[in-house]
Every structure is written in C-alpha cells, then in structure tokens.
Short mmCIF file of C-alpha atoms in Angstrom, two decimals:
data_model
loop_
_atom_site.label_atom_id
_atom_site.label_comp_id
_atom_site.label_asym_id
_atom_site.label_seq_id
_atom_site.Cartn_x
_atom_site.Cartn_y
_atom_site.Cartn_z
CA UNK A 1 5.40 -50.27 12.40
CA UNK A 2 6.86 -51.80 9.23
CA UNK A 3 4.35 -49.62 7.31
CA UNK A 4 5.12 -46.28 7.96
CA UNK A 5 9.54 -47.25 7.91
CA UNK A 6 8.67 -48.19 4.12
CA UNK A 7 8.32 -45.18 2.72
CA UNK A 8 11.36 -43.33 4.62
CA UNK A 9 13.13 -46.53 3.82
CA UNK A 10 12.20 -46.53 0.39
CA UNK A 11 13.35 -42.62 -0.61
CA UNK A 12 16.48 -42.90 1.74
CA UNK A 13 17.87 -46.01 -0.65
CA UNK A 14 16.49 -44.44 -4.15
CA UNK A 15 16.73 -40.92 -3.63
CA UNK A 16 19.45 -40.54 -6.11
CA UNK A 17 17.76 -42.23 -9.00
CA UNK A 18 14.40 -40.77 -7.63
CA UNK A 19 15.78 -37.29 -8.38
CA UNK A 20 17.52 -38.05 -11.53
CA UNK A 21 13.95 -39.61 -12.82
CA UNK A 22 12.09 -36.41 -11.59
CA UNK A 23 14.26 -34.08 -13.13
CA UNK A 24 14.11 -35.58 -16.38
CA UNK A 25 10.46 -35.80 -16.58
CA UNK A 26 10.49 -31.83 -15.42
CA UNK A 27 12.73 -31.11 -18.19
CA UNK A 28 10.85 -33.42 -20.77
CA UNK A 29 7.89 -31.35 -20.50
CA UNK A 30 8.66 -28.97 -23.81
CA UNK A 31 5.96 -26.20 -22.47
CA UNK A 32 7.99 -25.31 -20.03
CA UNK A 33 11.52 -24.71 -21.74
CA UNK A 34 11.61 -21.41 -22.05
CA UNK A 35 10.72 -20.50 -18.33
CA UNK A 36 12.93 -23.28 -16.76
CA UNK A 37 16.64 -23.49 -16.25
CA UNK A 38 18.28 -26.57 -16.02
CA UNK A 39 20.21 -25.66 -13.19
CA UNK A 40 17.45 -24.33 -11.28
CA UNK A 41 15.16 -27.45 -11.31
CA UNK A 42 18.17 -29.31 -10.54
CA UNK A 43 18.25 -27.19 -7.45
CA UNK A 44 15.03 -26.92 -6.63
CA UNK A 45 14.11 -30.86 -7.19
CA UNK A 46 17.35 -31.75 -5.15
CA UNK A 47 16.65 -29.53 -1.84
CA UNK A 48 12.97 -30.10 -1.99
CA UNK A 49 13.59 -34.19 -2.46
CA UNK A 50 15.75 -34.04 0.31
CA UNK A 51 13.34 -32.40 2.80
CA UNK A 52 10.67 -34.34 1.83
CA UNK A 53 12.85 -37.92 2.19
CA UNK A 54 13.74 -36.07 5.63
CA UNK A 55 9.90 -35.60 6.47
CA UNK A 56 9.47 -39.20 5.36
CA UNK A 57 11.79 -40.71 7.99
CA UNK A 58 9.48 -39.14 10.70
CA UNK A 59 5.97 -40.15 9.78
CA UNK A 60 4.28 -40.53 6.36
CA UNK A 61 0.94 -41.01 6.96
CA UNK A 62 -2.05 -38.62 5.54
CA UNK A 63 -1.84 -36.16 8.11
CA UNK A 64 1.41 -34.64 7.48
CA UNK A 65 2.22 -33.41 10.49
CA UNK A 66 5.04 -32.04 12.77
CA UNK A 67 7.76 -29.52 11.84
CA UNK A 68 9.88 -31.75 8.94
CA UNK A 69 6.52 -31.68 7.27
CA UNK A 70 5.99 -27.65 7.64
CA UNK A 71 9.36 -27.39 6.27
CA UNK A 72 8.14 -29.19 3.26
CA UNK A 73 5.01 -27.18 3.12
CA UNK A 74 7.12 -23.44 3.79
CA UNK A 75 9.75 -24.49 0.90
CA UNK A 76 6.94 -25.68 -1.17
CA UNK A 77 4.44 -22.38 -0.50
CA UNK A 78 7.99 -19.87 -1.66
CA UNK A 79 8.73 -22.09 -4.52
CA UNK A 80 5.16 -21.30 -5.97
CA UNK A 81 5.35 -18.18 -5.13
CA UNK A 82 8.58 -17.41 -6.86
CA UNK A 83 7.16 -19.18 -9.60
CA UNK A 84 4.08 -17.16 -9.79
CA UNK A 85 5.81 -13.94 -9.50
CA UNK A 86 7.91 -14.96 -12.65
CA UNK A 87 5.11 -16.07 -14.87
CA UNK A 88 4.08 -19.42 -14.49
CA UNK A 89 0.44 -20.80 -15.18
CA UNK A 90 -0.87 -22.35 -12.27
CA UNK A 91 -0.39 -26.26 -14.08
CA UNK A 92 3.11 -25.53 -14.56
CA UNK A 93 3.46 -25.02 -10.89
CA UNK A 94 1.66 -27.76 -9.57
CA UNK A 95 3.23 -29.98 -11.90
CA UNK A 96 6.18 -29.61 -10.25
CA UNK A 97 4.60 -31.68 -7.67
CA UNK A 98 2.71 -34.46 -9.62
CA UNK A 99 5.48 -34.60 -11.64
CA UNK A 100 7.41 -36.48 -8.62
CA UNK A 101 4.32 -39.10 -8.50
CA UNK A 102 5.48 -41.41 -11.42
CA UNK A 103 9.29 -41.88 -10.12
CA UNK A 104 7.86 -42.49 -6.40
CA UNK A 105 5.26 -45.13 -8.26
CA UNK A 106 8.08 -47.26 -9.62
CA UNK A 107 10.37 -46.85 -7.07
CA UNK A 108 7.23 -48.36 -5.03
CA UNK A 109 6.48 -50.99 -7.57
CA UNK A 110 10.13 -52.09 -7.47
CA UNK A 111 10.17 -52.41 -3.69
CA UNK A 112 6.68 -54.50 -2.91
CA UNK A 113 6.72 -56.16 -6.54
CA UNK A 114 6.46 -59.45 -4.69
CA UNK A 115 3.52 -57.68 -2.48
CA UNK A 116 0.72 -56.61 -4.48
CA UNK A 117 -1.77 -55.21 -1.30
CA UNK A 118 0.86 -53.68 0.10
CA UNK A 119 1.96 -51.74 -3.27
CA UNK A 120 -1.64 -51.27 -3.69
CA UNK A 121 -1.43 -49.63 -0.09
CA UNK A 122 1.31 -47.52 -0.59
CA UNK A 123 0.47 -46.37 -3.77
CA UNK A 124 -2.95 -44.65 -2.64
CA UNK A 125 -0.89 -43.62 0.39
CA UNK A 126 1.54 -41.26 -1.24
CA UNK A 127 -0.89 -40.60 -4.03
CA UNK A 128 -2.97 -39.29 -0.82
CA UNK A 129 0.62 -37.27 0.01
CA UNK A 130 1.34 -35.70 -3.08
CA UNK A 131 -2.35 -34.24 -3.89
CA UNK A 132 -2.04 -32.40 -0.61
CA UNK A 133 1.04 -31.06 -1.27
CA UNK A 134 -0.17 -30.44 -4.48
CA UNK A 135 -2.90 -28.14 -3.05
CA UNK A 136 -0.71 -26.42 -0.93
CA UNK A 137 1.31 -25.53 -4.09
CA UNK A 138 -1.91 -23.79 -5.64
CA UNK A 139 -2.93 -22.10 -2.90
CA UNK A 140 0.19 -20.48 -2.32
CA UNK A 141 0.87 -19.86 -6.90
CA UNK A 142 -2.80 -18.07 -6.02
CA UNK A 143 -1.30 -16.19 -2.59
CA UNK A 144 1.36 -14.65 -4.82
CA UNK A 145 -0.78 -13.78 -6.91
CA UNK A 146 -2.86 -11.67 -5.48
CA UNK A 147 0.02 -10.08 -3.55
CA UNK A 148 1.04 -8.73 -7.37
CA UNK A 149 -2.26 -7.82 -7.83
CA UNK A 150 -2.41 -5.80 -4.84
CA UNK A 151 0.89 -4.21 -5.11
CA UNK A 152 -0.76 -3.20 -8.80
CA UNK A 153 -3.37 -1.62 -7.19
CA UNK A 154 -1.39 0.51 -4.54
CA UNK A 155 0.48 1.79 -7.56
CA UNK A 156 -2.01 2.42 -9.34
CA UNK A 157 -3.67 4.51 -6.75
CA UNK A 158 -0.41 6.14 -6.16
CA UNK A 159 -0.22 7.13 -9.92
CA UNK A 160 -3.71 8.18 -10.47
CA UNK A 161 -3.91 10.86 -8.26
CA UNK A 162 -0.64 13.66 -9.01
CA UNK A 163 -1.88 17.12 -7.38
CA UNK A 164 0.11 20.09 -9.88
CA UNK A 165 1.31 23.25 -9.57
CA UNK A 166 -0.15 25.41 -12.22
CA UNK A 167 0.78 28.89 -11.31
CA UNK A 168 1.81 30.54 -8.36
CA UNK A 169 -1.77 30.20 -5.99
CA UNK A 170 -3.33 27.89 -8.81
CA UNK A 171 -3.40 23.92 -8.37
CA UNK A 172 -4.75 20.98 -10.27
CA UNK A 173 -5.82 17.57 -10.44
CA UNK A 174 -6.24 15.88 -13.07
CA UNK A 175 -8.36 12.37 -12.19
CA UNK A 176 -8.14 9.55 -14.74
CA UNK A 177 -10.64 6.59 -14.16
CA UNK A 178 -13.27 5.79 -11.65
CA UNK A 179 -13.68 7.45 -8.94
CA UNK A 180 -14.78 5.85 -5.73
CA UNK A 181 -14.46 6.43 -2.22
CA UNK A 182 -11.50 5.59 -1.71
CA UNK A 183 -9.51 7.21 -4.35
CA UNK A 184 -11.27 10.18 -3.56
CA UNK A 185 -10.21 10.41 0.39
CA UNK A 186 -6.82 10.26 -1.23
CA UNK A 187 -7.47 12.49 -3.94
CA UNK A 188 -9.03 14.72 -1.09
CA UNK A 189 -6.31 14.73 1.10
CA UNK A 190 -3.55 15.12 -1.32
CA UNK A 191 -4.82 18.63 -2.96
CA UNK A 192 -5.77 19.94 0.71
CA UNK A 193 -2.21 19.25 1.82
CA UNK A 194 -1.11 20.69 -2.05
CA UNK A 195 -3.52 23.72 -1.08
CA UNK A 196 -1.57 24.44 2.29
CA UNK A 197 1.81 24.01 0.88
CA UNK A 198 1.48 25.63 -2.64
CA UNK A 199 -0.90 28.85 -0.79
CA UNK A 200 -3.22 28.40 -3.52
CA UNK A 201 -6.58 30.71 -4.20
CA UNK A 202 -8.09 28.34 -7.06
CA UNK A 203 -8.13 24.16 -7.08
CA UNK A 204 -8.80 22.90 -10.60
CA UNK A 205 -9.97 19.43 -10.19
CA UNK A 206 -10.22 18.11 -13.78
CA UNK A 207 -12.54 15.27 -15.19
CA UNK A 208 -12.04 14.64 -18.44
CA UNK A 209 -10.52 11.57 -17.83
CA UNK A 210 -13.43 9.96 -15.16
CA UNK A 211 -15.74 7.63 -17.75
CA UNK A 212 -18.71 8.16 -15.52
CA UNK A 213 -19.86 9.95 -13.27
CA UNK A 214 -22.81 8.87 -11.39
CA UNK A 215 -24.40 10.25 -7.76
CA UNK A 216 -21.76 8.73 -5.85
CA UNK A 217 -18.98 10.24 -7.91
CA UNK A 218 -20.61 13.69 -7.75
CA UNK A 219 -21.29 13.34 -3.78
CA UNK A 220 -17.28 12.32 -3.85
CA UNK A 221 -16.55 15.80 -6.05
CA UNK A 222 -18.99 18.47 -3.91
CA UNK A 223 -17.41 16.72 -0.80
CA UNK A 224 -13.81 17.73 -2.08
CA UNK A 225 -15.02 21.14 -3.09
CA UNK A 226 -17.09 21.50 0.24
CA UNK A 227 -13.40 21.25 2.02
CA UNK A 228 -11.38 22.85 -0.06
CA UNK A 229 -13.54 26.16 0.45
CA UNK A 230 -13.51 25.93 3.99
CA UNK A 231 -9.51 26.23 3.82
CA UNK A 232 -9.83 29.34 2.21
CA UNK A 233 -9.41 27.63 -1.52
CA UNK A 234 -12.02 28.09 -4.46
CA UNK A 235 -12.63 25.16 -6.17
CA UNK A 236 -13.47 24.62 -10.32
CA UNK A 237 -14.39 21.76 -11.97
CA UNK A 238 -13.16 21.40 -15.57
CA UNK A 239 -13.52 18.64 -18.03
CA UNK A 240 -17.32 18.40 -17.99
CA UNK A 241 -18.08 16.35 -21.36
CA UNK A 242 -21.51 16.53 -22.86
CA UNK A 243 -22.17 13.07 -21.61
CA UNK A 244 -22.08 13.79 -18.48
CA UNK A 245 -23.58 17.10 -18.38
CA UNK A 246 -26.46 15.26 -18.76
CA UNK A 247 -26.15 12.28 -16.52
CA UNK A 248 -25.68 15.20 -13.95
CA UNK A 249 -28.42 16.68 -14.92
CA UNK A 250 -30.75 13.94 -15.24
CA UNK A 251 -29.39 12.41 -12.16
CA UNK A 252 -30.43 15.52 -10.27
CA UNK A 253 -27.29 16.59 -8.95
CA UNK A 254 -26.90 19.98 -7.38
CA UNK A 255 -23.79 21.26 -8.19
CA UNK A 256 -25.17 24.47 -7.30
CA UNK A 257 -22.56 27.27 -6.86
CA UNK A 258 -19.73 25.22 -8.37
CA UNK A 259 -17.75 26.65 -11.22
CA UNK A 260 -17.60 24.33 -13.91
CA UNK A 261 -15.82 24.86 -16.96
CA UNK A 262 -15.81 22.18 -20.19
CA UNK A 263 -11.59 22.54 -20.47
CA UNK A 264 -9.06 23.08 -18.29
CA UNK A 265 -8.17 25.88 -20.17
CA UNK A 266 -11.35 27.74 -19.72
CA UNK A 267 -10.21 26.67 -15.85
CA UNK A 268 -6.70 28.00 -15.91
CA UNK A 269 -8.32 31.13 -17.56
CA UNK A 270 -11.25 31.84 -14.56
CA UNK A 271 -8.51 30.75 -12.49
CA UNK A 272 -5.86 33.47 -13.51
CA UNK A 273 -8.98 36.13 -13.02
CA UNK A 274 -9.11 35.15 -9.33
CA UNK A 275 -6.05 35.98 -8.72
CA UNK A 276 -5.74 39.08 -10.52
CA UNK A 277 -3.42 37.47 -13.32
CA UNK A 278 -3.84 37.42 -17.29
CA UNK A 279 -2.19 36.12 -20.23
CA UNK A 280 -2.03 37.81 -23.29
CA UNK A 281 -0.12 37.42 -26.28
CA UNK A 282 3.67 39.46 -26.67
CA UNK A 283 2.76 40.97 -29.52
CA UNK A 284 -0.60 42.27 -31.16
CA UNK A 285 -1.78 40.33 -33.86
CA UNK A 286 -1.20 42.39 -37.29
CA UNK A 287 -3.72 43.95 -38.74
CA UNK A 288 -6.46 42.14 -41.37
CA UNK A 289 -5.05 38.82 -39.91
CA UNK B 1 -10.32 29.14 33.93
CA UNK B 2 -8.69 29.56 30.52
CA UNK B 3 -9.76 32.04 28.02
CA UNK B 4 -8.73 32.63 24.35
CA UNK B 5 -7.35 35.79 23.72
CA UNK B 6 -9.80 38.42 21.76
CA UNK B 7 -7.17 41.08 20.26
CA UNK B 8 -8.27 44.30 18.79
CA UNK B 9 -6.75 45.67 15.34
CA UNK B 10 -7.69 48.80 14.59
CA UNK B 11 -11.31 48.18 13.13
CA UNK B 12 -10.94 44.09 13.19
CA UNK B 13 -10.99 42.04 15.65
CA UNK B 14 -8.36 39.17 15.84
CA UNK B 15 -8.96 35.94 17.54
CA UNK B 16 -6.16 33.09 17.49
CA UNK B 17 -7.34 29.99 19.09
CA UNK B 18 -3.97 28.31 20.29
CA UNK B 19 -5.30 25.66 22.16
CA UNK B 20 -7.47 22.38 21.84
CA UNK B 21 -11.24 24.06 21.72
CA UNK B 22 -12.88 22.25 24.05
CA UNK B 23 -16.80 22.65 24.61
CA UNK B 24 -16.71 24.61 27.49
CA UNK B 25 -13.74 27.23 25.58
CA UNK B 26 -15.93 27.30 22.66
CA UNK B 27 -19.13 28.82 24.79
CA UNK B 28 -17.10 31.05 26.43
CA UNK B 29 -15.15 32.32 23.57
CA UNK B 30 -18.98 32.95 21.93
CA UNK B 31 -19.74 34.41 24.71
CA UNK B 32 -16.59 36.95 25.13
CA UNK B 33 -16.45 37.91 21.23
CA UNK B 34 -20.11 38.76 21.68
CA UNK B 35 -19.62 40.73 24.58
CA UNK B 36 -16.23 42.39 22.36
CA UNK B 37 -18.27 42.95 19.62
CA UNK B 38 -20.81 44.87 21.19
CA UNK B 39 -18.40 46.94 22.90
CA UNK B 40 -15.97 47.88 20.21
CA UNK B 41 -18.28 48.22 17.75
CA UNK B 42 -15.74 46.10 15.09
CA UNK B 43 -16.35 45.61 11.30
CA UNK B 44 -14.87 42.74 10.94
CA UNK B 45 -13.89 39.29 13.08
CA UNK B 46 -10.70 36.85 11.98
CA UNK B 47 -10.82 34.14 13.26
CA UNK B 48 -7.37 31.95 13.18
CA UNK B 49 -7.63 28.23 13.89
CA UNK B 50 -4.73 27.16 12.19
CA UNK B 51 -3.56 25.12 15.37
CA UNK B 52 -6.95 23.33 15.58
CA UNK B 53 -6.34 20.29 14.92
CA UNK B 54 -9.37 17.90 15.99
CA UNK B 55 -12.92 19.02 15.98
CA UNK B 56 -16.31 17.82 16.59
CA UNK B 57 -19.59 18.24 15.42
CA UNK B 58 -20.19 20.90 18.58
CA UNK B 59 -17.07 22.70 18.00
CA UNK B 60 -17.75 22.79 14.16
CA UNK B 61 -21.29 23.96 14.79
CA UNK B 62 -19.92 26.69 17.75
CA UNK B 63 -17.47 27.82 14.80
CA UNK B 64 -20.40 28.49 12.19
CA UNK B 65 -22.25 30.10 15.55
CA UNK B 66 -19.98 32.40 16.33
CA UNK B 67 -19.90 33.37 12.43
CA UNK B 68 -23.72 34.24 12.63
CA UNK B 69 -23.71 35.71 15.57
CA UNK B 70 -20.60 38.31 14.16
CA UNK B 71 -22.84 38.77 10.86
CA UNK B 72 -26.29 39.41 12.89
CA UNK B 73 -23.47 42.13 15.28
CA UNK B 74 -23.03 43.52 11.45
CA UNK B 75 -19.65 42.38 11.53
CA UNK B 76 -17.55 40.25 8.51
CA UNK B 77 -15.93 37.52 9.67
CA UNK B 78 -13.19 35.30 8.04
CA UNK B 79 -11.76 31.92 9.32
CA UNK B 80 -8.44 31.06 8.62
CA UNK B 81 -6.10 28.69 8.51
CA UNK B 82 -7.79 25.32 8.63
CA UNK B 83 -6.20 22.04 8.68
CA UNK B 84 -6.91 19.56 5.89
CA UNK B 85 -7.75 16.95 8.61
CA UNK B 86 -10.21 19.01 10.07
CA UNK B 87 -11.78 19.88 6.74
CA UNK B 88 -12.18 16.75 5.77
CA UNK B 89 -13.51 15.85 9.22
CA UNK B 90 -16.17 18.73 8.87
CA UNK B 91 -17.63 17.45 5.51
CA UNK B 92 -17.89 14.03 6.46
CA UNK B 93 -19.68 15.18 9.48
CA UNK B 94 -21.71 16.91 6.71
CA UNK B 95 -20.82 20.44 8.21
CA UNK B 96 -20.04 22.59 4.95
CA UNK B 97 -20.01 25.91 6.78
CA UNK B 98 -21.77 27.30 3.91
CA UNK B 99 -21.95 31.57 4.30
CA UNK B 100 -18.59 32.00 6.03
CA UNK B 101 -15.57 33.45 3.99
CA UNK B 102 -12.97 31.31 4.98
CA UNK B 103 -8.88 32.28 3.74
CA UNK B 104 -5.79 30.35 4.07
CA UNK B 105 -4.07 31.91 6.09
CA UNK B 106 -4.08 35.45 8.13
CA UNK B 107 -2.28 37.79 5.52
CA UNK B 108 -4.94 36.36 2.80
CA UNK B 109 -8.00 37.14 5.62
CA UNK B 110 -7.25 40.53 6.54
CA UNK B 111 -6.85 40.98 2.82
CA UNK B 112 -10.32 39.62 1.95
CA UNK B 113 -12.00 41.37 5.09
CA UNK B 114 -10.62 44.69 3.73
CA UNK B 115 -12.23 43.97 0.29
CA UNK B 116 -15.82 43.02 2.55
CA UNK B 117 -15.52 45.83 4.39
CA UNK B 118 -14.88 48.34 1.90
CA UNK B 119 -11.68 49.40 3.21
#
C-alpha cells in the first residue's frame, strides 16, 4: 500500500532536517531554559526520532502496534518519567511530543503539496499518532509521580515513628501527626520489639505532637497499651493537651486504668518511681533562695 | 502423649512451655497444673511462654484460664516472656488478659511474684 510506505518514506528522507526543526522549536520555548540542556534534547530528540522513523517503516496506522512501536512507547514512558522525577510540569513533558507535530506537518505539506486529500489524509493520520503518544507521555509524567509520592510516604512513616531509650528499663515514643491504623501497627510493633530488646518496665508513648485524637486514635492507643502490658511493660501516656482532654472525655473514651500524664516529664518522673530510680539535684539549694 | 513440664521451686511453681501449644497440650497442661497445685500447695505459678510464638483465640483464652484457675487455688501467677507478635495477635483478637501480672522475662517474674507473695 502506497499509503502506509509514505510516512516511513517520508521521515527516512527528512529525518535530518526533521530533527534539526524539532530541536529548535524545543529550545525556542524560553519556559523551559532553565530545566533543559542543549545537549540533552539533542539526545533525547535524536534517539527518540530515530525509533519512531524505525516504527514508521513497519506500519503507521492508528493502532500502533507491534514491538518497534512498544519501543517507542517504553523510551517515551522513561523519558517522562525522568522528566517528572526532575521537576517538570506535566505541559513541559508532553510538549516534548506535540512539539514534533509542526516539523512532521511541513515535512508532509512539502511531500503531497501537489495532493491536497492525501495531505489532508496524512495530516489527521499522524495528528491521530502523536496525541496517542502524547497520552502515553502523561500517563507515565503521572506514574512517576506517584512513585515519588509514595516513596514520600514510606519515609515518612519510617521517620515518624523513632522508639527511644530513655533510661535503663524506660522507653519512649514520641508520635508526631495523625495517627491511623496503619502507623499505629508500626508504631505498635516497633516499641514491643524496643520493649524486648531495651528490658524495659515503663513505655512512654507521648502525644503532644498528634493534632487530634478522635475514637479511632484512642482505640489505636489502649490497643498499644493493652499489648505492651501483657509483655510485662507498663505503659504511660504523656502529652495530653487540654484540647483533647476533652474530646476524650466528651467522646466517651475509657482510658480507664491508664496513666496519663500532661508532659513527658511528669512521665519520665512516674516512670523513674517504677523502677525504683530518682533524680535529684547535686547540691541543695541555699538557703532563702 | 506429650506433656509440658510442671517444675517445682521451692514455694513457686515453674512452667516453661517449649513447644507449639496446641489445643489438646493446653487442656492437659490445665489439667496437670491443677492437679500440681492442689498437691503442692504452691503460692505462686510462672508461667514462661517466651517460645510461643503463634496463638489462637483458644490458646489465649486457656492462658487467661489457667490464670483463674491458679488465683481461685489461692495461688499468684505471672506470665512471662511474651512475644510482640503474639501480643499484638491477642489484642486484635480483643483478648487483653486483663487481671494477670504479666513480666518480661523470668528473673523480672520471680521478682514480682516475691513482691505478691510477700516474700
């Protein structure tokens, strides 16, 4: 079919000045200066201009099909996703892509200019072409984003949750932010393993930093206390701001025969009792002071 | 038939389970520290389950048995030893073994069934 050659055709003989078009309309685009290097695009443009010119020789139809074309489609999918993972917006990705429309148009409009339904034809054809690719470029910019995003979130969870020695027999964890289940499985299992390896009497969980605590939250809290007793380790909460004194209280929450102390001082202090320990100042404070 | 090992210590009794508890141990092992208690007369039972490592609701609820059955026999008992795993797998089965002194680990139970005892 004379059709589907054209295109191959077409790229094979202008590829060069294809390129050289494309890359100058890249680097036109003032936006994206500071996050593109000349020598980069020039890469990027030239390897991903050859495999689609390759892709073209096979079929070029709407479909895009067969393995040229998922070669296009896997260097296309890392390219966003290197360029999402340095900073682009989404438009400066895809505009890599649409970017290559406007050379392909006049190299087009130079070949059928004799032919006007068939450059009509065309036209639509790899218009067609291009906004698919163009798709696939988004949904792979949005794929690498929400890789970061879930990397963030493994961190975060991985920061959020530090289990500390105290004294000897005394641990504590300090939890910043919301609390839901599962942060607290992790919180959970992290100060029972800290309570095994530490031998400690007294868990300080601390909550000054949780914004609010609601049933769930305090369900989450009695369920870490409930275990930690039945190791052999007594458990205080510490932190308890007015606020949520009485959210606890209105909410209805037992928490029964927990210790709860407003500081973690007033913690570390009921917590040195248990274990027989005191602190005192060196000297004694002079007399009248 | 297998059997877990009820040791006496001078006033105590010491029981180290050592082995999976499985439903048909756990009855017996009720059954024998029962039968132990009665005979020795003990003031205290520690229990060690430190190599438990999975439990089930029947095995958690044989565990807080044989607790209330020591306390009824006028007799302290202390478990010690237990896995985070398995606490965490008691609570969610919503098993909080409230009224048994628990310790973590043997040296820290004999300690706190001296204090119970008054010895």
């Amino acid at each position: 079919m004379p059709q589907t050659m054209g295109m191959g055709a077409i790229l094979k003989a202008h590829e060069s000045e294809i390129l050289r078009d494309w890359i100058a309309r890249q680097l036109a685009d003032t936006s994206l200066r500071e996050l593109l290097n000349e020598n980069e695009v020039n890469e990027q443009s030239r390897s991903f201009l050859a495999l689609f010119s390759n892709a073209a020789q096979d079929s070029y139809d709407e479909e895009l099909a067969g393995q040229h074309w998922d070669d296009v489609r896997a260097a296309l999918s890392s390219l966003s996703k290197s360029r999402a993972l340095a900073g682009f917006s989404p438009i400066e990705t895809a505009t890599f892509i649409f970017s290559l429309k406007n050379p392909i148009f006049s190299a087009l409009r130079r070949a059928f200019a004799s032919d006007a339904k068939r450059l009509n034809e065309e036209t639509w054809l790899s218009s067609t072409v291009l906004d698919k690719l163009g798709l696939v470029t988004v949904e792979a910019y949005q794929r690498g984003r929400e890789q970061v995003i879930e990397r963030q979130q493994q961190e975060l969870l991985d920061l959020s949750t530090p289990v500390i020695k105290l004294w000897d027999g005394i641990v504590a964890v300090p939890l910043i932010g919301t609390l839901d289940s599962e942060r607290t499985q992790i919180v959970m299992e992290n100060l029972l393993e800290s309570i095994v390896q530490n031998e400690a009497t007294v868990a300080i969980i601390d909550i000054t930093g949780v914004p609010t605590v609601d049933t769930l939250v305090a369900q989450h809290l009695l369920k870490t206390v409930a275990a930690a007793r039945m190791m052999g380790a007594e458990c205080i909460i510490s932190g308890i701001r007015p606020q949520i004194a009485q959210t606890i209280v209105h909410l209805g929450v037992d928490l029964g025969n927990v210790t709860t102390k407003s500081t973690l001082a007033d913690a570390l202090r009921i917590a040195l009792a248990r274990c027989d320990l005191a602190v005192g100042a060196l000297r004694p404070a002079p007399a009248g002071a | 038939m297998e059997q877990i090992p009820i040791l006496s210590l001078g006033e105590f009794l010491l029981v180290t389970i050592q082995v999976e508890l499985h439903d048909q141990l756990a009855m017996r092992l009720q059954e024998d520290l029962t039968q132990k208690l009665a005979r020795t007369h003990a003031k205290g039972v520690l229990i060690d389950i430190s190599a438990l490592e999975i439990v089930d609701s029947f095995i958690g609820r044989s565990l807080a048995h044989i607790a209330s059955i020591a306390r009824i026999m006028d007799s302290a008992t202390v478990l010690v030893g237990m896995r985070p795993a398995v606490a965490i797998t008691l609570v969610e089965l919503g098993m909080t073994l409230k009224g048994i002194r628990t310790a973590l680990n043997v040296d820290k139970g004999m300690q706190l069934l001296r204090e119970a005892t008054g010895r």
